[in-house]
Short mmCIF file of C-alpha atoms and ligand atoms in Angstrom, two decimals:
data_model
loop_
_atom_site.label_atom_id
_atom_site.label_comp_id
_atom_site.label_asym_id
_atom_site.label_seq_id
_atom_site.Cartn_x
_atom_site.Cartn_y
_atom_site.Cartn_z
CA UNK A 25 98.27 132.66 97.82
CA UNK A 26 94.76 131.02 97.11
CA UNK A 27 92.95 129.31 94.74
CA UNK A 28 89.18 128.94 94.01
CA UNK A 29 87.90 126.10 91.75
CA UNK A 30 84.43 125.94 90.35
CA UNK A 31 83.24 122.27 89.26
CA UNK A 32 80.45 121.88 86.76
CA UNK A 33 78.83 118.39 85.50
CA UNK A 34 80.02 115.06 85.81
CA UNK A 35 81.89 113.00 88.58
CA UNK A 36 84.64 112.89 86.53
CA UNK A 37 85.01 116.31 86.97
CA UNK A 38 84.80 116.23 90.82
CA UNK A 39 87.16 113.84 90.96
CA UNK A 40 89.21 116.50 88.17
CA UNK A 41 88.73 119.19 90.57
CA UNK A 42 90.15 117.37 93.89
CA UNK A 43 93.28 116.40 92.15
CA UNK A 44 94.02 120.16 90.84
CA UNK A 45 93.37 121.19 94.13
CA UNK A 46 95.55 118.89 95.76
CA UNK A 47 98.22 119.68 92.96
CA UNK A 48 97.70 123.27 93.79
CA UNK A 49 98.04 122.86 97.50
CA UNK A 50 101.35 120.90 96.90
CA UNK A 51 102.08 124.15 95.23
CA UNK A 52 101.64 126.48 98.15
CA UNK A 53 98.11 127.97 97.69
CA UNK A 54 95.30 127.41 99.97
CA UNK A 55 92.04 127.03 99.58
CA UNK A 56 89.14 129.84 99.37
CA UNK A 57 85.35 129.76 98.88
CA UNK A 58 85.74 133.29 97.82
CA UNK A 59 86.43 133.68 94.69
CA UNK A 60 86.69 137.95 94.92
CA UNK A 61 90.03 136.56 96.95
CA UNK A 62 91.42 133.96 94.91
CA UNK A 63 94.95 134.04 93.17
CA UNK A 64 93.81 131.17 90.96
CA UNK A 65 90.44 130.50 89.20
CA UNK A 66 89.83 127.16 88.39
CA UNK A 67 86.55 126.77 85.91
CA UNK A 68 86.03 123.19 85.44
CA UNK A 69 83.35 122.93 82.66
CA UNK A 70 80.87 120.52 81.45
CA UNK A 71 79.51 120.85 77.81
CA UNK A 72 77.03 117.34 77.24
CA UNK A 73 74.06 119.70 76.94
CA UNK A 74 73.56 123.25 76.05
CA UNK A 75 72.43 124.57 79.61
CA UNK A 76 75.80 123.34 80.87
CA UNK A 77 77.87 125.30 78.33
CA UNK A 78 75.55 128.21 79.03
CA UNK A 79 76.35 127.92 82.69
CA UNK A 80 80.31 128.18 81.65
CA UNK A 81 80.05 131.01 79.28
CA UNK A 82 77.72 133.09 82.20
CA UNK A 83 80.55 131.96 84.76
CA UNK A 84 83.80 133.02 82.48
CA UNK A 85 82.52 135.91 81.99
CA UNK A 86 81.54 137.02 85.28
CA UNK A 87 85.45 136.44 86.05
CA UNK A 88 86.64 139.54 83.13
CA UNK A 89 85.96 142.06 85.61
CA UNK A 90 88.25 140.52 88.19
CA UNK A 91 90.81 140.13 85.96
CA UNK A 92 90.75 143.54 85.28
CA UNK A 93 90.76 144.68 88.98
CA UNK A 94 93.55 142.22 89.43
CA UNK A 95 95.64 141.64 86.22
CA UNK A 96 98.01 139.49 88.24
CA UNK A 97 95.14 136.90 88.94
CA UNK A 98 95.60 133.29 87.21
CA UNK A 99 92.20 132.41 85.61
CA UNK A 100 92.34 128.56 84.47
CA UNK A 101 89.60 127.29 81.75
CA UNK A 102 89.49 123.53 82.39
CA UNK A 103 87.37 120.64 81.19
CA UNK A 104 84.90 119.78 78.22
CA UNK A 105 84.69 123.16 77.25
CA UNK A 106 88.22 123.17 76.10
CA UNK A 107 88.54 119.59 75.09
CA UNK A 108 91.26 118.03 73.72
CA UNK A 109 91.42 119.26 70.00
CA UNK A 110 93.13 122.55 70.62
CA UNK A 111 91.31 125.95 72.00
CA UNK A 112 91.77 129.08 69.67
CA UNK A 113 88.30 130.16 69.18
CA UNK A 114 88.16 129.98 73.15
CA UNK A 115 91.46 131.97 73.55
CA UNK A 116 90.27 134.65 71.10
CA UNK A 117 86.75 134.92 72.66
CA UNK A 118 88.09 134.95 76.02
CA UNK A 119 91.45 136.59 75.61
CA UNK A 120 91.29 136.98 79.57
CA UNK A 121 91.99 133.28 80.45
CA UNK A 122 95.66 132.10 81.17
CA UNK A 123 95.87 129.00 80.90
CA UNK A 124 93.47 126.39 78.98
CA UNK A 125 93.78 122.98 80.28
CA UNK A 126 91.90 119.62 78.57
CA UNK A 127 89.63 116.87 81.17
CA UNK A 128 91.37 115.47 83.69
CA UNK A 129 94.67 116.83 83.37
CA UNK A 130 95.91 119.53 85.92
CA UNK A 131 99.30 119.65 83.76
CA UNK A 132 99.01 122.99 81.87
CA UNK A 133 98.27 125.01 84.83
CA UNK A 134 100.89 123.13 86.92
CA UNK A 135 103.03 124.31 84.24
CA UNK A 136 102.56 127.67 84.18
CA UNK A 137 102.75 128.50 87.54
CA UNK A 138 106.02 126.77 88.38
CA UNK A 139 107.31 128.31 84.99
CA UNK A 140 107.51 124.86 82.72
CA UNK A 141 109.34 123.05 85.26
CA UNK A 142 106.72 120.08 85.83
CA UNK A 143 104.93 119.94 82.41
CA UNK A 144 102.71 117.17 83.49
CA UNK A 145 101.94 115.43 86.96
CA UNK A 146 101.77 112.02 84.50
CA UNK A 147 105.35 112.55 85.01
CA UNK A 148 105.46 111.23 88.69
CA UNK A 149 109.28 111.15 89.19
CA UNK A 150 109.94 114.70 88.06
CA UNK A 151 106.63 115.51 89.99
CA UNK A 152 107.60 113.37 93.13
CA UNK A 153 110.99 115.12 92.87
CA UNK A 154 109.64 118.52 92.51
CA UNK A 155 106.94 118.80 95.37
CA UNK A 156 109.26 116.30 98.25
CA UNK A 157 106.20 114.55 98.22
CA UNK A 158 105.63 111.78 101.15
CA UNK A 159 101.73 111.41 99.73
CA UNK A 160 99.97 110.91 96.92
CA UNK A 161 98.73 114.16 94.83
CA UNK A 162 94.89 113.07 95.46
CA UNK A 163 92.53 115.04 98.13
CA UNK A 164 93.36 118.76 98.95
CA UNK A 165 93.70 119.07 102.71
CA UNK A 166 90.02 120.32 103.51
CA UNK A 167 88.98 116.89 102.31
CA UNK A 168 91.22 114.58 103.66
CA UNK A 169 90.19 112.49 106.83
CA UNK A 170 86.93 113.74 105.79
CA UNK A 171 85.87 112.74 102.92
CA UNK A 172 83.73 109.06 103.01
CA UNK A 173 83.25 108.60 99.79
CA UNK A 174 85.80 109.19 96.69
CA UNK A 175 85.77 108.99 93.11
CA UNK A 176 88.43 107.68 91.07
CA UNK A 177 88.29 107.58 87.16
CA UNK A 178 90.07 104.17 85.41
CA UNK A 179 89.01 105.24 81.99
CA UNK A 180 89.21 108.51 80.51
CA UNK A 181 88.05 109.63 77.47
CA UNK A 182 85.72 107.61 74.90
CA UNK A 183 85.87 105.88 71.64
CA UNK A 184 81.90 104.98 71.06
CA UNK A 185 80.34 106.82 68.43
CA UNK A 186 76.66 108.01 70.10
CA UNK A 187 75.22 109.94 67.60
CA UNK A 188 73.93 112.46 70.17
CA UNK A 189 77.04 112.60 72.29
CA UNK A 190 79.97 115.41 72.20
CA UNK A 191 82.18 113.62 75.07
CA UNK A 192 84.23 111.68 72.90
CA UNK A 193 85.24 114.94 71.11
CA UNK A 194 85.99 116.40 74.44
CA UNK A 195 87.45 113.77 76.41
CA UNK A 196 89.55 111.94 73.46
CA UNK A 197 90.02 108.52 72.92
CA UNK A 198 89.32 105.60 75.12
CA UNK A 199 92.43 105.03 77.87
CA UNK A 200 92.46 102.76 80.59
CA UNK A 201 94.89 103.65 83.41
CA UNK A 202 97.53 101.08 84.72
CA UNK A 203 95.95 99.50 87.35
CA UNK A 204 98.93 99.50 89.76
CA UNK A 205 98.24 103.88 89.31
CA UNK A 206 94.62 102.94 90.36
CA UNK A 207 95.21 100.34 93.10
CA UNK A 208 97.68 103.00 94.39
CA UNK A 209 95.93 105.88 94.60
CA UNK A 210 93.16 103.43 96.07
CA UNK A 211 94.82 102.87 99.31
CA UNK A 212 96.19 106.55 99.10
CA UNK A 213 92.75 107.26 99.54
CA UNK A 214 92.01 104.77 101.93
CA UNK A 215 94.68 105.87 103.96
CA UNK A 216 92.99 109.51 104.03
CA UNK A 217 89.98 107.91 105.73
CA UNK A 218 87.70 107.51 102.76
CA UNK A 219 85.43 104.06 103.04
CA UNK A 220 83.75 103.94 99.65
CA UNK A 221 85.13 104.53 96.02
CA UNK A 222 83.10 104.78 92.89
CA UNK A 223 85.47 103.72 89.37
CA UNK A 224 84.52 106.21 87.18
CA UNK A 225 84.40 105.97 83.24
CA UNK A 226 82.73 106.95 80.15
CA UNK A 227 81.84 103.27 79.32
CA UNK A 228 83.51 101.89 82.99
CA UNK A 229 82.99 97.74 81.52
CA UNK A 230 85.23 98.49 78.50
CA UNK A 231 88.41 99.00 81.43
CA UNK A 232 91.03 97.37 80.56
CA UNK A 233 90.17 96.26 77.05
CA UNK A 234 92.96 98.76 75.16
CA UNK A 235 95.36 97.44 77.93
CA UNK A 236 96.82 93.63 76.20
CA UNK A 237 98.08 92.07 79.50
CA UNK A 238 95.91 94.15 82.10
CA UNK A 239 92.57 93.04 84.54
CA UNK A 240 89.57 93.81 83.11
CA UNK A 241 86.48 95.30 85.22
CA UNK A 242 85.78 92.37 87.02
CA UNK A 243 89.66 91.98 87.89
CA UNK A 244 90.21 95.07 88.67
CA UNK A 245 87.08 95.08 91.12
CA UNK A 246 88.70 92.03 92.67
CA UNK A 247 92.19 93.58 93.40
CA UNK A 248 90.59 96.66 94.67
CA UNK A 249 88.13 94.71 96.95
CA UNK A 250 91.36 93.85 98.86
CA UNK A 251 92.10 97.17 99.26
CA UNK A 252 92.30 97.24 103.52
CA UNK A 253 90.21 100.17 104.44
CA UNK A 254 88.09 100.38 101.58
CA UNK A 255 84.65 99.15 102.87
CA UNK A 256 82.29 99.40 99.53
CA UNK A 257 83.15 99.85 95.68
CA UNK A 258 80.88 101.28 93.17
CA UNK A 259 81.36 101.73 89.41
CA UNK A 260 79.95 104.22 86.35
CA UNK A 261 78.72 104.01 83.53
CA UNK A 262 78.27 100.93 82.44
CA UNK A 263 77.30 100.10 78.63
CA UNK A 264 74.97 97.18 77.81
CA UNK A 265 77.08 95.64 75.15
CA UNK A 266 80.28 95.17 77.76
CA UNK A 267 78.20 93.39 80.56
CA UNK A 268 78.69 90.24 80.44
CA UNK A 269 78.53 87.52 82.63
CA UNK A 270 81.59 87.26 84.33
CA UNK A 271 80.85 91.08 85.40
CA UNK A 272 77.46 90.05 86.72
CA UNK A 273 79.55 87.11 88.47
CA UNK A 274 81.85 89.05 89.84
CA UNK A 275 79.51 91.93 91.18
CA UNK A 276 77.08 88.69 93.12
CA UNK A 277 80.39 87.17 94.33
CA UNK A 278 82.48 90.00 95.90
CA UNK A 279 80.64 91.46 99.18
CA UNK A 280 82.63 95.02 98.84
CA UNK A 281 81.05 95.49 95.75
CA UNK A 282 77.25 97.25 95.67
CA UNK A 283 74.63 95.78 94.22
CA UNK A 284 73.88 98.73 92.23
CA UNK A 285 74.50 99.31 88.90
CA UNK A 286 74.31 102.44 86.28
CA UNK A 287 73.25 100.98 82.40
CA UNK A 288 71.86 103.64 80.55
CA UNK A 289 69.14 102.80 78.08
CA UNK A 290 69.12 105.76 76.26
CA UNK A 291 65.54 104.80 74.50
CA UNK A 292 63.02 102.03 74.03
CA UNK A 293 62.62 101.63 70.40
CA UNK A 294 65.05 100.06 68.30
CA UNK A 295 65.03 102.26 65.38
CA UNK A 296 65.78 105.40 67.82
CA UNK A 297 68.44 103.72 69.63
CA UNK A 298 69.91 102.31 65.47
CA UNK A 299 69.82 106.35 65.09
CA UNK A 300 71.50 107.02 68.10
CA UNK A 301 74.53 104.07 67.00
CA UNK A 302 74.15 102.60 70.62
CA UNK A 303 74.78 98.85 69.06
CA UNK A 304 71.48 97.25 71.22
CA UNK A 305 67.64 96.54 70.89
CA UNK A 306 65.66 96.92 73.32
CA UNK A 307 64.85 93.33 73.78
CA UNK A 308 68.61 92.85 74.77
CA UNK A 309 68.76 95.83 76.98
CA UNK A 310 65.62 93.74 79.06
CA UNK A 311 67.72 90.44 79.04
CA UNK A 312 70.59 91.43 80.65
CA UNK A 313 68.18 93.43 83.12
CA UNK A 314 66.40 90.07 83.66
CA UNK A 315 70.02 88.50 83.85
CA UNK A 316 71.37 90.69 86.45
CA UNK A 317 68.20 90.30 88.73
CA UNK A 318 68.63 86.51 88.47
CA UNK A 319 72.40 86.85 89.82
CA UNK A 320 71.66 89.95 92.26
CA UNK A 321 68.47 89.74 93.32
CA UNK A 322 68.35 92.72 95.17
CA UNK A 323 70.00 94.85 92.68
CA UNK A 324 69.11 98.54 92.13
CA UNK A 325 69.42 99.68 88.46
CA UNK A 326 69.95 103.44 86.95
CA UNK A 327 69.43 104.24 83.48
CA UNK A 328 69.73 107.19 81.39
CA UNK A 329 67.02 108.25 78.91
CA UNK A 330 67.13 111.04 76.50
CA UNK A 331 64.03 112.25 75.42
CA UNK A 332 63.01 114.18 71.76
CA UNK A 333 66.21 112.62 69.98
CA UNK A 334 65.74 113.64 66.09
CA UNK A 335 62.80 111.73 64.35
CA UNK A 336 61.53 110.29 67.60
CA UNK A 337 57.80 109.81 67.09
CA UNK A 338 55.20 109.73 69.84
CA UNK A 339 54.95 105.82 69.20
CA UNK A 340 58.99 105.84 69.58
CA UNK A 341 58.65 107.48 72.80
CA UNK A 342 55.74 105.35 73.89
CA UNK A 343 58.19 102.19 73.60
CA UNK A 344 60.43 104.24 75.86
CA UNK A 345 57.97 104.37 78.20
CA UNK A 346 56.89 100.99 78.02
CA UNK A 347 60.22 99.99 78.91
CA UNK A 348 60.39 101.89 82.30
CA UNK A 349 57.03 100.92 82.99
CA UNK A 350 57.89 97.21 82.64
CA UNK A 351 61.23 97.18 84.16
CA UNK A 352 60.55 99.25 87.12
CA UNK A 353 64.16 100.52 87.46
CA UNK A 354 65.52 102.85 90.87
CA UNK A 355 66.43 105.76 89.00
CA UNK A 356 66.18 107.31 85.39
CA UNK A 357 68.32 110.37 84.70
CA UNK A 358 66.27 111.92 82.20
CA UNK A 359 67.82 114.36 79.59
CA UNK A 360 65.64 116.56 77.13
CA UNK A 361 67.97 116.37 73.46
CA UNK A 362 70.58 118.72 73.37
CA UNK A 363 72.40 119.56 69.26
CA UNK A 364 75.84 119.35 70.52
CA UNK A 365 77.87 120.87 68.15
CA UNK A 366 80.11 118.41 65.66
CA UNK A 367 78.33 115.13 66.55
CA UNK A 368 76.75 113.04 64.26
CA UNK A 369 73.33 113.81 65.21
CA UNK A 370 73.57 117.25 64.91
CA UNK A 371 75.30 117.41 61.52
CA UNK A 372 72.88 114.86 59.63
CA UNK A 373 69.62 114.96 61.22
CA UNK A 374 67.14 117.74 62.19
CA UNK A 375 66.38 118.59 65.50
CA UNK A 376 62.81 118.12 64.64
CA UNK A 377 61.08 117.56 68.15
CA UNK A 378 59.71 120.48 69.84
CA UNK A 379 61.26 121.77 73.23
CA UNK A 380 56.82 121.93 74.33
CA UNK A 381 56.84 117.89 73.10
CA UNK A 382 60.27 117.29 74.60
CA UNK A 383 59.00 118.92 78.43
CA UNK A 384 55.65 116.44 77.77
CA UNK A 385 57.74 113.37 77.05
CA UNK A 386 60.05 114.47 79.83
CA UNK A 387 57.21 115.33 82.71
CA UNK A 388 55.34 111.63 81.26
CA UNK A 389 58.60 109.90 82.19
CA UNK A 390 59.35 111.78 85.32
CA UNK A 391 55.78 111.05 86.62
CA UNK A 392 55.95 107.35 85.75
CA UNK A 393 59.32 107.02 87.40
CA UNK A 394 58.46 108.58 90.79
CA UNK A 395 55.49 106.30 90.85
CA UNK A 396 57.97 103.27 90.04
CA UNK A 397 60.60 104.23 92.43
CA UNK A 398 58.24 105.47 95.37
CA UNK A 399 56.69 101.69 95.23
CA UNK A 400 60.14 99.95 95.19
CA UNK A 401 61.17 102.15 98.20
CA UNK A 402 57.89 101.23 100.33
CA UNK A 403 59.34 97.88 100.61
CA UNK A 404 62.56 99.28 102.47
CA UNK A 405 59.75 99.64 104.88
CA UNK A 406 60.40 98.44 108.32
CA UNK A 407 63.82 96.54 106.96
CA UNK A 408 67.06 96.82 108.54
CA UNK A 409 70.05 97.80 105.77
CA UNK A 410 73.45 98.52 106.78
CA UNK A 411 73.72 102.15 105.69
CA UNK A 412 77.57 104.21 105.59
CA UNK A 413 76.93 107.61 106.82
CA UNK A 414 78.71 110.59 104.92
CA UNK A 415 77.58 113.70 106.76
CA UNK A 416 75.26 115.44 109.15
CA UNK A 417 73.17 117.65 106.62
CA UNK A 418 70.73 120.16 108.89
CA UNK A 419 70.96 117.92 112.09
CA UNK A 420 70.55 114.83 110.28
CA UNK A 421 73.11 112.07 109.15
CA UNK A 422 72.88 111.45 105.55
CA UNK A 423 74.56 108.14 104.05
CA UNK A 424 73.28 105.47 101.86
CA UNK A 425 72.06 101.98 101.17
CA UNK A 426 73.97 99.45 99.40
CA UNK A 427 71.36 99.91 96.72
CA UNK A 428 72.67 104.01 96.94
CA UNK A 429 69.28 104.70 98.36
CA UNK A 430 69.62 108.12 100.27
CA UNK A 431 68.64 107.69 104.14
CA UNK A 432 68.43 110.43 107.20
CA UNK A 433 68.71 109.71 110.92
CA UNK A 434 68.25 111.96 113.78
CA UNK A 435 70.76 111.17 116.25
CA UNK A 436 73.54 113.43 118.51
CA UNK A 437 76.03 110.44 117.86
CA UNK A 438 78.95 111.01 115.29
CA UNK A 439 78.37 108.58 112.45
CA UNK A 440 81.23 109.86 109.98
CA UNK A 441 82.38 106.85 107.51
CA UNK A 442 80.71 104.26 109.85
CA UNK A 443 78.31 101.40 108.39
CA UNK A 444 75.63 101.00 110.92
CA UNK A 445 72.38 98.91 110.44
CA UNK A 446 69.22 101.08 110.73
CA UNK A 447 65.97 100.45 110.79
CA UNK A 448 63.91 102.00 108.04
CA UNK A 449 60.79 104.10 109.41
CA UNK A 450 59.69 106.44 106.62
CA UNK A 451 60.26 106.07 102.36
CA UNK A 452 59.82 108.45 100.03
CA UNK A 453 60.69 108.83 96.29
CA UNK A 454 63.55 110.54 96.97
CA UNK A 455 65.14 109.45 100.24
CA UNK A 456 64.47 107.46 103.58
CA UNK A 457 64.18 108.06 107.05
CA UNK A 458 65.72 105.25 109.59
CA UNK A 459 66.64 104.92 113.10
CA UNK A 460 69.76 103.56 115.08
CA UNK A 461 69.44 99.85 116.20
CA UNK A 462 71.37 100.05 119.40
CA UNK A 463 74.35 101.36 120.15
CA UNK A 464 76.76 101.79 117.25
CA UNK A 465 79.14 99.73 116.93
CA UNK A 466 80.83 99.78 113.24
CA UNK A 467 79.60 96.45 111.40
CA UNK A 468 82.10 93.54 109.90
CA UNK A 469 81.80 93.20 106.05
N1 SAH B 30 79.10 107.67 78.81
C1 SAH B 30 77.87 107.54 79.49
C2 SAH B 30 77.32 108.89 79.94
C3 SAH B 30 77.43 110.05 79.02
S1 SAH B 30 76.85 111.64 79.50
C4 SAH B 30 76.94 106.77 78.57
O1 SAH B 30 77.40 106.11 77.68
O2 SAH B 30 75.75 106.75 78.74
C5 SAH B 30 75.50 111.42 80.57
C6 SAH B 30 74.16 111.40 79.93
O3 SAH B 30 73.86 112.61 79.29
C7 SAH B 30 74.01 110.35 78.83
O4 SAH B 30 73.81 109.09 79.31
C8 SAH B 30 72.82 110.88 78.05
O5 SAH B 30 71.62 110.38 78.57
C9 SAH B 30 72.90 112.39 78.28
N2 SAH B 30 73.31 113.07 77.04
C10 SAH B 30 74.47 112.92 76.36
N3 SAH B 30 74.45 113.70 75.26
C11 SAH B 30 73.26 114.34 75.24
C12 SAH B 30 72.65 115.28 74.35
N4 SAH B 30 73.24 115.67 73.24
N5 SAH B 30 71.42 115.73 74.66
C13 SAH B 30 70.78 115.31 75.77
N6 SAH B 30 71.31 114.44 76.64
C14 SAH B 30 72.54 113.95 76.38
#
């Protein structure tokens, strides 16, 4: 028996997909790349903008003529696509699929194929009980002892209001998990050889408000710090309103944690971002910028920026691109503005910016950020950084800065889940080339 899982979008999802799989595994399937072979389809979807939801709908229905060759095969729709509001203009449409499970939750499909008897794997005594299990339900075999780097969500769902946004619709309200489950699952993890987890959430800072007597971020970062094992902890998304101090604190103060941080902006004018109910100006979103280079002077910031939100003007979008241009930040994801059906955005205002004028305001950023970010990598230049290798991609070792900058080295040595200080010999916009020191001998954090 095999399964085949197909993972569109977010991390979230990744980190969705590994824990089906593992479920599936503890199950008695094995894993295939071939999905012409598969007993089980997994389609784990991603809706934030239309091109993803295209991508689902071209992928589902590539799968109705398999299920026709094979009527016995299990085909499960998973993920934003479905959300959590019920699915029965997806089960009409696509009367094919079996089983229609919400984010993050492998449950329904666990259910059907062992005939009801686990209903959910939130359940963990009934699950524990049901599968003998001696390890945690996390990485499916092909991954463990070989996967460096892990994700692990701490909030799902989201209760902001983003005019332009469709996740919280999807995902459902804001829950933090108990952070004994993600402590827990942390060492599981660390115990399967992975070196660096990434806390995943919609708004990651808000963890641990909905919980009265839990950590929040900056506690939880602590108790995971002493995670043995666990060599570097990252965090997304972050939201500009929740970062305060004592995260900034916490993030100079604990030497696990990266100095790299993921605040999206959205936009640079403060009666776009009003429109798009993010709760900031753009003043503030530049103090706590200038706040968390005073603490962490070598941080690396992300943002996100959507471009051609309804009513934007070309002055709006200029303030936008002052913004980048002034705050030189690592990386921009840039989005073109996607009508998601049901959010505010899309039922009140017009989606009056044209796709030509979105691509312009899109290449304009895209040009001024590779200019920004090739600068700020120059200075890698020559420097030695301790760097945690992943994988050997094409005869070359791929791993990354504490600042997540993406390096390369050329070497016949086996580098897997080892941080090794490297010299930096070539930057680009996009990645780095280094060489090894010496010998390598794994470096003390
Ligand atoms: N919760 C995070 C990330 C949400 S989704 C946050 O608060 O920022 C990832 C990114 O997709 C967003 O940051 C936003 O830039 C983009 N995005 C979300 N909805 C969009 C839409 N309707 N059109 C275009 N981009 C969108």
């Amino acid at each position: 028996m095999k399964y085949h899982i197909w993972t569109e979008g977010c991390q979230m999802n990744v980190a969705d997909s590994q824990r089906v799989g593992s479920a599936l595994e503890h199950l008695g399937y094995t894993h295939t790349a071939k999905i012409e072979s598969a007993d089980v389809i997994v389609m784990n979807t991603c809706v934030v903008r239309q091109s993803a939801e295209d991508k689902a709908y071209g992928r589902l229905s590539s799968l109705q003529p398999l299920k026709q060759k094979n009527p016995a095969l299990v085909i499960n729709l998973m993920g934003c696509l479905v959300g959590v509001r019920g699915h029965d203009k997806l089960r009409k449409r696509f009367p094919y699929v079996d089983v229609f499970s919400p984010p993050s939750d492998p449950g329904p499909l666990v259910s059907y194929l062992t005939q009801g008897e686990i209903r959910s794997l939130e359940d963990a005594e009934t699950t524990r009980r049901f599968f003998a299990m001696d390890e945690e339900l996390i990485l499916p075999v092909a991954e463990r002892g070989k996967l460096v780097s892990a994700h692990v969500p701490i909030v799902y769902g989201c209760s902001h209001a983003c005019t332009y946004c469709i996740i919280p619709y999807r995902r459902g309200i804001e829950r933090s998990r108990p952070v004994g489950d993600i402590v827990s699952e942390i060492r599981a993890l660390a115990a399967q050889g992975v070196k660096e987890v990434t806390l995943l959430g919609q708004i990651v800072d808000r963890y641990g408000t909905d919980v009265p007597d839990g950590p929040n971020l900056a506690g939880l970062l602590r108790l995971v710090c002493e995670v043995d094992g666990i060599e570097r902890v990252r965090f997304l998304t972050s939201h500009p309103n929740y970062f305060g101090n004592e995260l900034i604190d916490a993030i100079a103060s604990l030497p696990k944690v990266m100095p790299h941080i993921e605040l999206p902006i959205q936009a640079g004018d403060d009666t776009v971002l009003e429109n798009m109910k993010r709760g900031y100006t753009q003043q503030a979103y530049r103090d706590i910028v200038a706040q968390i280079r005073s603490k962490i002077p070598d941080c690396s910031i992300a943002t996100d920026i959507i471009v051609g939100f309804p009513g934007e003007t070309d002055e709006q979008f200029m303030q936008t691109y002052q913004v980048l241009a002034d705050l030189k930040l690592d990386v921009a994801h840039l989005a073109r503005y996607s009508m998601r059906e049901g959010t505010v955005a899309t039922r009140r205002m017009s989606d009056d910016v044209t796709d030509t004028e979105k691509m312009r305001r899109f290449r304009l950023l895209e040009d001024l950020q590779e200019q920004i970010v090739t600068e700020i990598n120059a200075r890698y230049q020559g420097q030695t950084v301790p760097v945690l290798f992943e994988e050997k991609v094409k005869g070359r070792w791929r791993g990354r800065t504490p600042t997540n900058k993406l390096v390369f080295v050329e070497t016949t040595e086996n580098l897997k889940g080892l941080t090794v200080p490297v010299q930096i010999t070539w930057t680009g916009p996009w990645s780095m080339q280094a060489n090894l020191l010496q010998q390598i001998a794994p470096i003390q954090l």
